[in-house]
Amino acid sequence: PPTHPVFVESLARGLAVLTAFGRDRGELPLTAVAEAAGLARATARRALLTLDHLGYVTTRGKLFAPTPRVLELGFARLAGLTLPQIAQPHLAGLVERVHESASMAVLAGDDIQYVARVPTVRIMSVNITLGTRFPAYATSMGRVLLAGLPRDERTARLGATALDALTRHTITSPQCLAAVLDQVERDGYALVNEELEEGLRSLAVPVRDLQERVVAAVNVSMHAARATPQQSRHALLPPLREAALAIERDLHVAGRYTRVPVA
């Protein structure tokens, strides 16, 4: 267990006991609770008796079960969370690590729409705020979101989208873009270099819900002159993926109990 001077081990054990119960483990004997919580039987028993005394656990013979009072521990707050609210602290942590701006976006028609953002310095001619939209085909988050669509829907969208040259680097061939999206689907990330705006590079990864559907994308954006694309990928992709996984973990926990709006 952690050894920080303010760490309350008994509280941690009590929470571990509560998390032993799940969707398919509504009632458990002491031995199963102890095993699921990683605690000795005597320790788990003391925690269960304390939780029983407080009204968070009930007993039926040798079986223990959580009571509805457990919902007081945070369900009211959980029920009102949106995906951007879940993502915001993880994006802030990512920015602290990489010292580049980080954002989250969702698909809005043929565009991406920003729903969360933690900036560092302004690196685009357009000031990005919540609600800002850009063409999905020319952005890293857009390509991640398009690559996450069912193949038929992706093909239909590409066939109906005008691929304008936003810079001299923008991919405007439907065949080339389709191949790029196939690669994004395989790789699990997209790197876009100066296709939306000269001098701008961005790297994005998907955020998936409990059903493994891509519901959002998160990215890191930077000045293209600071490093090569390969250097940017090497330095930024691991922490970006870690942030996305942390967002997914919180989303999956919340999604077990309530519908989480993506915007």
C-alpha atoms as an extended CHARMM CRD file, in Angstrom:
* protein
*
       263  EXT
         1         1  PRO       CA              0.0000000000        0.0000000000        0.0000000000  PROA      1               0.0000000000
         2         2  PRO       CA              1.0880000000        3.6270000000       -0.4680000000  PROA      2               0.0000000000
         3         3  THR       CA              3.2220000000        5.0660000000        2.3110000000  PROA      3               0.0000000000
         4         4  HSD       CA              2.3050000000        8.7420000000        1.9560000000  PROA      4               0.0000000000
         5         5  PRO       CA              1.8850000000       10.2860000000        5.4390000000  PROA      5               0.0000000000
         6         6  VAL       CA             -1.7280000000       11.2830000000        4.7130000000  PROA      6               0.0000000000
         7         7  PHE       CA             -2.7340000000        7.8850000000        3.2970000000  PROA      7               0.0000000000
         8         8  VAL       CA             -5.5400000000        6.3220000000        5.3970000000  PROA      8               0.0000000000
         9         9  GLU       CA             -5.1010000000        2.5840000000        4.9680000000  PROA      9               0.0000000000
        10        10  SER       CA             -8.3240000000        1.6550000000        6.7670000000  PROA      10              0.0000000000
        11        11  LEU       CA            -10.3280000000        3.8580000000        4.3910000000  PROA      11              0.0000000000
        12        12  ALA       CA             -8.6040000000        2.2540000000        1.4070000000  PROA      12              0.0000000000
        13        13  ARG       CA             -9.4990000000       -1.1900000000        2.7350000000  PROA      13              0.0000000000
        14        14  GLY       CA            -13.1250000000       -0.2210000000        3.2110000000  PROA      14              0.0000000000
        15        15  LEU       CA            -13.3440000000        1.0830000000       -0.3560000000  PROA      15              0.0000000000
        16        16  ALA       CA            -11.6600000000       -2.0820000000       -1.6300000000  PROA      16              0.0000000000
        17        17  VAL       CA            -14.3400000000       -4.1290000000        0.1100000000  PROA      17              0.0000000000
        18        18  LEU       CA            -17.1140000000       -2.0870000000       -1.5110000000  PROA      18              0.0000000000
        19        19  THR       CA            -15.5830000000       -2.5170000000       -4.9640000000  PROA      19              0.0000000000
        20        20  ALA       CA            -15.5840000000       -6.2990000000       -4.4580000000  PROA      20              0.0000000000
        21        21  PHE       CA            -19.2870000000       -6.2320000000       -5.2930000000  PROA      21              0.0000000000
        22        22  GLY       CA            -20.2100000000       -5.9090000000       -8.9460000000  PROA      22              0.0000000000
        23        23  ARG       CA            -22.9320000000       -6.4500000000      -11.5120000000  PROA      23              0.0000000000
        24        24  ASP       CA            -22.6900000000      -10.2260000000      -11.1900000000  PROA      24              0.0000000000
        25        25  ARG       CA            -21.6240000000      -10.2940000000       -7.5410000000  PROA      25              0.0000000000
        26        26  GLY       CA            -24.5480000000       -8.7650000000       -5.6790000000  PROA      26              0.0000000000
        27        27  GLU       CA            -24.1630000000      -11.0470000000       -2.6540000000  PROA      27              0.0000000000
        28        28  LEU       CA            -20.8470000000      -12.5260000000       -1.5410000000  PROA      28              0.0000000000
        29        29  PRO       CA            -19.5680000000      -14.5870000000        1.3860000000  PROA      29              0.0000000000
        30        30  LEU       CA            -16.7090000000      -13.2560000000        3.4800000000  PROA      30              0.0000000000
        31        31  THR       CA            -14.0930000000      -15.3970000000        1.7180000000  PROA      31              0.0000000000
        32        32  ALA       CA            -15.0800000000      -14.0940000000       -1.7250000000  PROA      32              0.0000000000
        33        33  VAL       CA            -15.0660000000      -10.4810000000       -0.5160000000  PROA      33              0.0000000000
        34        34  ALA       CA            -11.6070000000      -10.8950000000        0.9930000000  PROA      34              0.0000000000
        35        35  GLU       CA            -10.2730000000      -12.5000000000       -2.1950000000  PROA      35              0.0000000000
        36        36  ALA       CA            -11.7820000000       -9.8730000000       -4.4980000000  PROA      36              0.0000000000
        37        37  ALA       CA            -10.4830000000       -7.0210000000       -2.3140000000  PROA      37              0.0000000000
        38        38  GLY       CA             -7.0410000000       -8.5880000000       -1.8530000000  PROA      38              0.0000000000
        39        39  LEU       CA             -7.3770000000       -8.5550000000        1.9280000000  PROA      39              0.0000000000
        40        40  ALA       CA             -7.0070000000      -11.0260000000        4.7610000000  PROA      40              0.0000000000
        41        41  ARG       CA            -10.3040000000      -12.5330000000        5.9790000000  PROA      41              0.0000000000
        42        42  ALA       CA            -10.0510000000      -10.8210000000        9.3560000000  PROA      42              0.0000000000
        43        43  THR       CA             -9.4050000000       -7.4280000000        7.7300000000  PROA      43              0.0000000000
        44        44  ALA       CA            -12.2760000000       -7.8490000000        5.2770000000  PROA      44              0.0000000000
        45        45  ARG       CA            -14.5770000000       -8.9440000000        8.1130000000  PROA      45              0.0000000000
        46        46  ARG       CA            -13.8130000000       -5.8070000000       10.1590000000  PROA      46              0.0000000000
        47        47  ALA       CA            -14.4440000000       -3.6120000000        7.1160000000  PROA      47              0.0000000000
        48        48  LEU       CA            -17.7360000000       -5.3840000000        6.3390000000  PROA      48              0.0000000000
        49        49  LEU       CA            -18.9650000000       -5.0830000000        9.9190000000  PROA      49              0.0000000000
        50        50  THR       CA            -18.0980000000       -1.3800000000        9.9310000000  PROA      50              0.0000000000
        51        51  LEU       CA            -19.9160000000       -0.8490000000        6.6260000000  PROA      51              0.0000000000
        52        52  ASP       CA            -22.8620000000       -2.8370000000        7.9880000000  PROA      52              0.0000000000
        53        53  HSD       CA            -22.9670000000       -0.5980000000       11.0680000000  PROA      53              0.0000000000
        54        54  LEU       CA            -22.9600000000        2.4990000000        8.8340000000  PROA      54              0.0000000000
        55        55  GLY       CA            -25.7260000000        1.1320000000        6.6180000000  PROA      55              0.0000000000
        56        56  TYR       CA            -23.6980000000        0.6240000000        3.4400000000  PROA      56              0.0000000000
        57        57  VAL       CA            -23.7300000000       -3.1810000000        3.6190000000  PROA      57              0.0000000000
        58        58  THR       CA            -26.3570000000       -5.6480000000        4.7660000000  PROA      58              0.0000000000
        59        59  THR       CA            -25.9940000000       -9.2700000000        5.8510000000  PROA      59              0.0000000000
        60        60  ARG       CA            -28.1420000000      -12.3000000000        5.0950000000  PROA      60              0.0000000000
        61        61  GLY       CA            -26.8260000000      -15.3460000000        6.8600000000  PROA      61              0.0000000000
        62        62  LYS       CA            -23.2250000000      -15.6750000000        5.6770000000  PROA      62              0.0000000000
        63        63  LEU       CA            -23.7490000000      -13.4200000000        2.6630000000  PROA      63              0.0000000000
        64        64  PHE       CA            -22.9890000000       -9.7070000000        2.4320000000  PROA      64              0.0000000000
        65        65  ALA       CA            -24.4740000000       -7.2270000000       -0.0440000000  PROA      65              0.0000000000
        66        66  PRO       CA            -24.2530000000       -3.4510000000       -0.6020000000  PROA      66              0.0000000000
        67        67  THR       CA            -27.3390000000       -1.3710000000        0.1850000000  PROA      67              0.0000000000
        68        68  PRO       CA            -28.8100000000        1.4810000000       -1.8960000000  PROA      68              0.0000000000
        69        69  ARG       CA            -27.1360000000        3.8760000000        0.5320000000  PROA      69              0.0000000000
        70        70  VAL       CA            -23.8870000000        3.2380000000       -1.3740000000  PROA      70              0.0000000000
        71        71  LEU       CA            -25.3370000000        5.5270000000       -4.0590000000  PROA      71              0.0000000000
        72        72  GLU       CA            -24.8790000000        8.4240000000       -1.6330000000  PROA      72              0.0000000000
        73        73  LEU       CA            -21.1300000000        8.0950000000       -2.1300000000  PROA      73              0.0000000000
        74        74  GLY       CA            -21.2550000000        9.8180000000       -5.4800000000  PROA      74              0.0000000000
        75        75  PHE       CA            -24.0300000000        8.6980000000       -7.7870000000  PROA      75              0.0000000000
        76        76  ALA       CA            -25.7120000000       12.1130000000       -7.8380000000  PROA      76              0.0000000000
        77        77  ARG       CA            -22.4860000000       13.6720000000       -9.1070000000  PROA      77              0.0000000000
        78        78  LEU       CA            -21.7970000000       10.7260000000      -11.4210000000  PROA      78              0.0000000000
        79        79  ALA       CA            -25.2540000000       10.9360000000      -12.9960000000  PROA      79              0.0000000000
        80        80  GLY       CA            -24.5750000000       14.4970000000      -14.1390000000  PROA      80              0.0000000000
        81        81  LEU       CA            -21.1280000000       13.9500000000      -15.6560000000  PROA      81              0.0000000000
        82        82  THR       CA            -20.4830000000       14.4740000000      -19.3480000000  PROA      82              0.0000000000
        83        83  LEU       CA            -17.5920000000       13.0080000000      -21.3050000000  PROA      83              0.0000000000
        84        84  PRO       CA            -15.8470000000       16.4150000000      -21.5750000000  PROA      84              0.0000000000
        85        85  GLN       CA            -16.0230000000       16.7860000000      -17.7880000000  PROA      85              0.0000000000
        86        86  ILE       CA            -14.5250000000       13.3310000000      -17.3830000000  PROA      86              0.0000000000
        87        87  ALA       CA            -11.7880000000       14.1570000000      -19.8870000000  PROA      87              0.0000000000
        88        88  GLN       CA            -10.7970000000       17.6220000000      -18.6710000000  PROA      88              0.0000000000
        89        89  PRO       CA             -8.5380000000       16.6270000000      -15.7220000000  PROA      89              0.0000000000
        90        90  HSD       CA             -6.8380000000       13.9540000000      -17.8150000000  PROA      90              0.0000000000
        91        91  LEU       CA             -6.1810000000       16.4600000000      -20.6040000000  PROA      91              0.0000000000
        92        92  ALA       CA             -4.7510000000       18.8670000000      -18.0280000000  PROA      92              0.0000000000
        93        93  GLY       CA             -2.4440000000       16.1340000000      -16.7530000000  PROA      93              0.0000000000
        94        94  LEU       CA             -1.3640000000       15.3490000000      -20.3130000000  PROA      94              0.0000000000
        95        95  VAL       CA             -0.5230000000       19.0120000000      -20.9800000000  PROA      95              0.0000000000
        96        96  GLU       CA              1.5750000000       19.1120000000      -17.8120000000  PROA      96              0.0000000000
        97        97  ARG       CA              3.5460000000       16.1270000000      -19.1080000000  PROA      97              0.0000000000
        98        98  VAL       CA              4.1080000000       17.1190000000      -22.7290000000  PROA      98              0.0000000000
        99        99  HSD       CA              3.8460000000       20.9420000000      -22.5710000000  PROA      99              0.0000000000
       100       100  GLU       CA              1.6650000000       21.0290000000      -25.6890000000  PROA      100             0.0000000000
       101       101  SER       CA             -2.0340000000       21.8130000000      -26.1110000000  PROA      101             0.0000000000
       102       102  ALA       CA             -4.5010000000       18.9310000000      -25.7920000000  PROA      102             0.0000000000
       103       103  SER       CA             -8.1190000000       18.6720000000      -26.9110000000  PROA      103             0.0000000000
       104       104  MET       CA            -11.1050000000       16.3680000000      -27.2800000000  PROA      104             0.0000000000
       105       105  ALA       CA            -13.5440000000       16.4100000000      -30.1960000000  PROA      105             0.0000000000
       106       106  VAL       CA            -16.5670000000       14.5180000000      -31.4910000000  PROA      106             0.0000000000
       107       107  LEU       CA            -18.0340000000       14.1690000000      -34.9780000000  PROA      107             0.0000000000
       108       108  ALA       CA            -20.6080000000       16.7670000000      -35.9530000000  PROA      108             0.0000000000
       109       109  GLY       CA            -21.7240000000       16.0240000000      -39.5020000000  PROA      109             0.0000000000
       110       110  ASP       CA            -18.6600000000       16.3420000000      -41.7480000000  PROA      110             0.0000000000
       111       111  ASP       CA            -16.7840000000       18.2970000000      -39.0780000000  PROA      111             0.0000000000
       112       112  ILE       CA            -15.1690000000       17.7200000000      -35.7430000000  PROA      112             0.0000000000
       113       113  GLN       CA            -16.4250000000       19.8230000000      -32.8710000000  PROA      113             0.0000000000
       114       114  TYR       CA            -14.2110000000       20.6640000000      -29.8990000000  PROA      114             0.0000000000
       115       115  VAL       CA            -15.8240000000       19.6760000000      -26.5920000000  PROA      115             0.0000000000
       116       116  ALA       CA            -12.8230000000       19.9420000000      -24.2210000000  PROA      116             0.0000000000
       117       117  ARG       CA             -9.4840000000       21.7230000000      -24.4770000000  PROA      117             0.0000000000
       118       118  VAL       CA             -6.4400000000       22.6220000000      -22.3860000000  PROA      118             0.0000000000
       119       119  PRO       CA             -4.2360000000       25.0780000000      -24.3260000000  PROA      119             0.0000000000
       120       120  THR       CA             -0.6400000000       26.0800000000      -23.7350000000  PROA      120             0.0000000000
       121       121  VAL       CA              0.2400000000       28.7700000000      -26.2800000000  PROA      121             0.0000000000
       122       122  ARG       CA             -1.8000000000       29.7120000000      -29.3180000000  PROA      122             0.0000000000
       123       123  ILE       CA             -0.4070000000       27.9270000000      -32.3680000000  PROA      123             0.0000000000
       124       124  MET       CA             -3.2050000000       28.4310000000      -34.9080000000  PROA      124             0.0000000000
       125       125  SER       CA             -4.4370000000       31.5160000000      -36.7320000000  PROA      125             0.0000000000
       126       126  VAL       CA             -7.9420000000       30.5880000000      -35.5160000000  PROA      126             0.0000000000
       127       127  ASN       CA             -8.6030000000       30.8460000000      -31.7890000000  PROA      127             0.0000000000
       128       128  ILE       CA             -9.9540000000       27.4340000000      -30.7700000000  PROA      128             0.0000000000
       129       129  THR       CA            -12.7560000000       27.4780000000      -28.2010000000  PROA      129             0.0000000000
       130       130  LEU       CA            -15.3320000000       24.9080000000      -27.1360000000  PROA      130             0.0000000000
       131       131  GLY       CA            -17.6640000000       24.4240000000      -30.0770000000  PROA      131             0.0000000000
       132       132  THR       CA            -15.0360000000       25.2770000000      -32.7180000000  PROA      132             0.0000000000
       133       133  ARG       CA            -15.4450000000       23.1120000000      -35.8150000000  PROA      133             0.0000000000
       134       134  PHE       CA            -12.9940000000       22.0010000000      -38.5090000000  PROA      134             0.0000000000
       135       135  PRO       CA            -13.3730000000       19.6420000000      -41.4950000000  PROA      135             0.0000000000
       136       136  ALA       CA            -12.9270000000       16.1080000000      -40.1770000000  PROA      136             0.0000000000
       137       137  TYR       CA            -10.9710000000       14.8490000000      -43.2110000000  PROA      137             0.0000000000
       138       138  ALA       CA             -8.0470000000       17.2420000000      -42.6320000000  PROA      138             0.0000000000
       139       139  THR       CA             -7.6210000000       16.8230000000      -38.8640000000  PROA      139             0.0000000000
       140       140  SER       CA             -6.0460000000       14.1150000000      -36.7400000000  PROA      140             0.0000000000
       141       141  MET       CA             -9.0960000000       13.8040000000      -34.4670000000  PROA      141             0.0000000000
       142       142  GLY       CA            -11.3740000000       13.7360000000      -37.4940000000  PROA      142             0.0000000000
       143       143  ARG       CA             -9.4400000000       10.9070000000      -39.0790000000  PROA      143             0.0000000000
       144       144  VAL       CA             -9.5330000000        8.9050000000      -35.8580000000  PROA      144             0.0000000000
       145       145  LEU       CA            -13.2920000000        9.4340000000      -35.6460000000  PROA      145             0.0000000000
       146       146  LEU       CA            -13.8540000000        8.6040000000      -39.3190000000  PROA      146             0.0000000000
       147       147  ALA       CA            -11.6710000000        5.5000000000      -39.0280000000  PROA      147             0.0000000000
       148       148  GLY       CA            -13.8200000000        4.3720000000      -36.0920000000  PROA      148             0.0000000000
       149       149  LEU       CA            -17.0290000000        4.3710000000      -38.1450000000  PROA      149             0.0000000000
       150       150  PRO       CA            -18.4890000000        1.1890000000      -39.6400000000  PROA      150             0.0000000000
       151       151  ARG       CA            -16.8910000000        0.6440000000      -43.0390000000  PROA      151             0.0000000000
       152       152  ASP       CA            -20.0930000000        1.3060000000      -45.0400000000  PROA      152             0.0000000000
       153       153  GLU       CA            -20.7640000000        4.5730000000      -43.2240000000  PROA      153             0.0000000000
       154       154  ARG       CA            -17.1600000000        5.6730000000      -43.6610000000  PROA      154             0.0000000000
       155       155  THR       CA            -17.2860000000        5.0130000000      -47.3990000000  PROA      155             0.0000000000
       156       156  ALA       CA            -20.5710000000        6.8870000000      -47.7460000000  PROA      156             0.0000000000
       157       157  ARG       CA            -19.2290000000        9.8910000000      -45.8620000000  PROA      157             0.0000000000
       158       158  LEU       CA            -16.0760000000       10.0700000000      -47.9690000000  PROA      158             0.0000000000
       159       159  GLY       CA            -18.1320000000        9.8670000000      -51.1520000000  PROA      159             0.0000000000
       160       160  ALA       CA            -20.2540000000       12.8340000000      -50.0740000000  PROA      160             0.0000000000
       161       161  THR       CA            -17.4510000000       15.0500000000      -48.7140000000  PROA      161             0.0000000000
       162       162  ALA       CA            -15.6880000000       17.7140000000      -50.7710000000  PROA      162             0.0000000000
       163       163  LEU       CA            -11.9600000000       17.3780000000      -50.0500000000  PROA      163             0.0000000000
       164       164  ASP       CA            -10.7640000000       20.9410000000      -50.4510000000  PROA      164             0.0000000000
       165       165  ALA       CA             -7.0470000000       21.7950000000      -50.3680000000  PROA      165             0.0000000000
       166       166  LEU       CA             -6.7540000000       23.7740000000      -47.1220000000  PROA      166             0.0000000000
       167       167  THR       CA             -2.9550000000       23.8660000000      -47.5000000000  PROA      167             0.0000000000
       168       168  ARG       CA             -0.5330000000       22.5670000000      -50.1040000000  PROA      168             0.0000000000
       169       169  HSD       CA             -0.2010000000       19.3920000000      -47.9610000000  PROA      169             0.0000000000
       170       170  THR       CA             -3.9020000000       18.5030000000      -47.6560000000  PROA      170             0.0000000000
       171       171  ILE       CA             -4.9160000000       15.1070000000      -49.0050000000  PROA      171             0.0000000000
       172       172  THR       CA             -7.6360000000       15.7400000000      -51.5950000000  PROA      172             0.0000000000
       173       173  SER       CA             -7.8140000000       12.3240000000      -53.2700000000  PROA      173             0.0000000000
       174       174  PRO       CA            -10.7010000000       10.1710000000      -51.9620000000  PROA      174             0.0000000000
       175       175  GLN       CA             -8.6850000000        7.0240000000      -52.6980000000  PROA      175             0.0000000000
       176       176  CYS       CA             -5.6460000000        8.2910000000      -50.8040000000  PROA      176             0.0000000000
       177       177  LEU       CA             -7.7510000000        9.4010000000      -47.8600000000  PROA      177             0.0000000000
       178       178  ALA       CA             -9.5350000000        6.0470000000      -47.7360000000  PROA      178             0.0000000000
       179       179  ALA       CA             -6.1440000000        4.3040000000      -47.5790000000  PROA      179             0.0000000000
       180       180  VAL       CA             -5.0050000000        6.6740000000      -44.8260000000  PROA      180             0.0000000000
       181       181  LEU       CA             -8.1310000000        5.9260000000      -42.7780000000  PROA      181             0.0000000000
       182       182  ASP       CA             -7.5320000000        2.1910000000      -43.1830000000  PROA      182             0.0000000000
       183       183  GLN       CA             -4.0320000000        2.7420000000      -41.7870000000  PROA      183             0.0000000000
       184       184  VAL       CA             -5.3800000000        4.8420000000      -38.9170000000  PROA      184             0.0000000000
       185       185  GLU       CA             -7.7930000000        2.0410000000      -38.0470000000  PROA      185             0.0000000000
       186       186  ARG       CA             -4.9250000000       -0.4560000000      -37.9700000000  PROA      186             0.0000000000
       187       187  ASP       CA             -2.4930000000        1.7790000000      -36.0680000000  PROA      187             0.0000000000
       188       188  GLY       CA             -4.9450000000        3.2110000000      -33.5550000000  PROA      188             0.0000000000
       189       189  TYR       CA             -3.7600000000        6.7850000000      -34.0570000000  PROA      189             0.0000000000
       190       190  ALA       CA             -3.5640000000        9.5400000000      -36.6760000000  PROA      190             0.0000000000
       191       191  LEU       CA             -0.7830000000       12.0280000000      -37.3060000000  PROA      191             0.0000000000
       192       192  VAL       CA             -1.6490000000       14.9960000000      -39.5120000000  PROA      192             0.0000000000
       193       193  ASN       CA              1.1540000000       17.2550000000      -40.6560000000  PROA      193             0.0000000000
       194       194  GLU       CA              0.2970000000       20.7570000000      -41.9430000000  PROA      194             0.0000000000
       195       195  GLU       CA             -2.8770000000       19.6610000000      -43.7340000000  PROA      195             0.0000000000
       196       196  LEU       CA             -5.2850000000       21.8720000000      -41.7950000000  PROA      196             0.0000000000
       197       197  GLU       CA             -2.9420000000       24.8360000000      -41.4170000000  PROA      197             0.0000000000
       198       198  GLU       CA              0.6620000000       25.4700000000      -42.4090000000  PROA      198             0.0000000000
       199       199  GLY       CA              3.0370000000       24.8820000000      -39.5070000000  PROA      199             0.0000000000
       200       200  LEU       CA              0.5410000000       22.8260000000      -37.4700000000  PROA      200             0.0000000000
       201       201  ARG       CA              1.0300000000       19.1630000000      -36.5940000000  PROA      201             0.0000000000
       202       202  SER       CA             -1.3610000000       17.0810000000      -34.5020000000  PROA      202             0.0000000000
       203       203  LEU       CA             -1.5000000000       13.5490000000      -33.1720000000  PROA      203             0.0000000000
       204       204  ALA       CA             -4.7770000000       11.9110000000      -32.1000000000  PROA      204             0.0000000000
       205       205  VAL       CA             -6.0690000000        8.6560000000      -30.6200000000  PROA      205             0.0000000000
       206       206  PRO       CA             -9.6120000000        7.3390000000      -30.0910000000  PROA      206             0.0000000000
       207       207  VAL       CA            -11.7230000000        7.1840000000      -26.9460000000  PROA      207             0.0000000000
       208       208  ARG       CA            -14.0010000000        4.1330000000      -26.8560000000  PROA      208             0.0000000000
       209       209  ASP       CA            -17.1170000000        3.4190000000      -24.8230000000  PROA      209             0.0000000000
       210       210  LEU       CA            -18.0710000000        0.1650000000      -23.0900000000  PROA      210             0.0000000000
       211       211  GLN       CA            -19.2040000000       -1.2920000000      -26.4260000000  PROA      211             0.0000000000
       212       212  GLU       CA            -15.8010000000       -0.4710000000      -27.9860000000  PROA      212             0.0000000000
       213       213  ARG       CA            -17.3410000000        2.2160000000      -30.2000000000  PROA      213             0.0000000000
       214       214  VAL       CA            -15.2000000000        5.2730000000      -30.9400000000  PROA      214             0.0000000000
       215       215  VAL       CA            -17.1970000000        8.0900000000      -29.3510000000  PROA      215             0.0000000000
       216       216  ALA       CA            -14.5320000000       10.8160000000      -29.2420000000  PROA      216             0.0000000000
       217       217  ALA       CA            -10.9090000000       11.5540000000      -30.0320000000  PROA      217             0.0000000000
       218       218  VAL       CA             -8.1730000000       13.2920000000      -28.0680000000  PROA      218             0.0000000000
       219       219  ASN       CA             -5.1490000000       14.9870000000      -29.5750000000  PROA      219             0.0000000000
       220       220  VAL       CA             -1.9760000000       16.8970000000      -28.9100000000  PROA      220             0.0000000000
       221       221  SER       CA             -1.1480000000       19.7600000000      -31.2820000000  PROA      221             0.0000000000
       222       222  MET       CA              2.2120000000       21.4380000000      -31.7800000000  PROA      222             0.0000000000
       223       223  HSD       CA              4.3490000000       23.5580000000      -34.0960000000  PROA      223             0.0000000000
       224       224  ALA       CA              5.5870000000       21.3680000000      -36.9360000000  PROA      224             0.0000000000
       225       225  ALA       CA              9.0350000000       22.9840000000      -36.8550000000  PROA      225             0.0000000000
       226       226  ARG       CA              9.8340000000       21.7820000000      -33.3330000000  PROA      226             0.0000000000
       227       227  ALA       CA             10.5280000000       18.1590000000      -34.3150000000  PROA      227             0.0000000000
       228       228  THR       CA             10.1730000000       15.6740000000      -37.1400000000  PROA      228             0.0000000000
       229       229  PRO       CA              6.9200000000       13.7160000000      -37.4150000000  PROA      229             0.0000000000
       230       230  GLN       CA              8.7510000000       10.6100000000      -36.2150000000  PROA      230             0.0000000000
       231       231  GLN       CA             10.1450000000       12.4530000000      -33.1790000000  PROA      231             0.0000000000
       232       232  SER       CA              6.7110000000       13.8320000000      -32.3480000000  PROA      232             0.0000000000
       233       233  ARG       CA              5.1520000000       10.3800000000      -32.5880000000  PROA      233             0.0000000000
       234       234  HSD       CA              7.8590000000        8.8270000000      -30.4170000000  PROA      234             0.0000000000
       235       235  ALA       CA              7.6150000000       11.4910000000      -27.7120000000  PROA      235             0.0000000000
       236       236  LEU       CA              3.8820000000       12.1480000000      -27.6380000000  PROA      236             0.0000000000
       237       237  LEU       CA              2.0290000000        8.9750000000      -28.5990000000  PROA      237             0.0000000000
       238       238  PRO       CA              2.6820000000        7.0230000000      -25.3380000000  PROA      238             0.0000000000
       239       239  PRO       CA              1.4670000000        9.7700000000      -22.9640000000  PROA      239             0.0000000000
       240       240  LEU       CA             -1.4380000000       10.5520000000      -25.3120000000  PROA      240             0.0000000000
       241       241  ARG       CA             -2.5350000000        6.9270000000      -25.2650000000  PROA      241             0.0000000000
       242       242  GLU       CA             -2.2050000000        6.8110000000      -21.4750000000  PROA      242             0.0000000000
       243       243  ALA       CA             -4.4610000000        9.8570000000      -21.1620000000  PROA      243             0.0000000000
       244       244  ALA       CA             -7.0280000000        8.3140000000      -23.5140000000  PROA      244             0.0000000000
       245       245  LEU       CA             -7.0080000000        5.0620000000      -21.5300000000  PROA      245             0.0000000000
       246       246  ALA       CA             -7.5230000000        6.9860000000      -18.2870000000  PROA      246             0.0000000000
       247       247  ILE       CA            -10.5050000000        8.7910000000      -19.8520000000  PROA      247             0.0000000000
       248       248  GLU       CA            -11.8800000000        5.4500000000      -21.0630000000  PROA      248             0.0000000000
       249       249  ARG       CA            -11.5460000000        3.8770000000      -17.6180000000  PROA      249             0.0000000000
       250       250  ASP       CA            -13.5730000000        6.6760000000      -16.0280000000  PROA      250             0.0000000000
       251       251  LEU       CA            -16.0850000000        6.6200000000      -18.8920000000  PROA      251             0.0000000000
       252       252  HSD       CA            -16.5610000000        2.8620000000      -18.5540000000  PROA      252             0.0000000000
       253       253  VAL       CA            -17.1540000000        3.0880000000      -14.8080000000  PROA      253             0.0000000000
       254       254  ALA       CA            -19.6980000000        5.8710000000      -15.2470000000  PROA      254             0.0000000000
       255       255  GLY       CA            -21.2600000000        4.1360000000      -18.2380000000  PROA      255             0.0000000000
       256       256  ARG       CA            -22.1410000000        1.0810000000      -16.1680000000  PROA      256             0.0000000000
       257       257  TYR       CA            -24.5930000000        3.1260000000      -14.1460000000  PROA      257             0.0000000000
       258       258  THR       CA            -25.7470000000        6.0420000000      -16.2840000000  PROA      258             0.0000000000
       259       259  ARG       CA            -25.7000000000        7.3440000000      -19.8240000000  PROA      259             0.0000000000
       260       260  VAL       CA            -22.7700000000        9.7210000000      -20.2780000000  PROA      260             0.0000000000
       261       261  PRO       CA            -23.3810000000       12.5220000000      -22.8290000000  PROA      261             0.0000000000
       262       262  VAL       CA            -20.4270000000       12.9800000000      -25.1980000000  PROA      262             0.0000000000
       263       263  ALA       CA            -20.8330000000       16.7610000000      -25.3490000000  PROA      263             0.0000000000
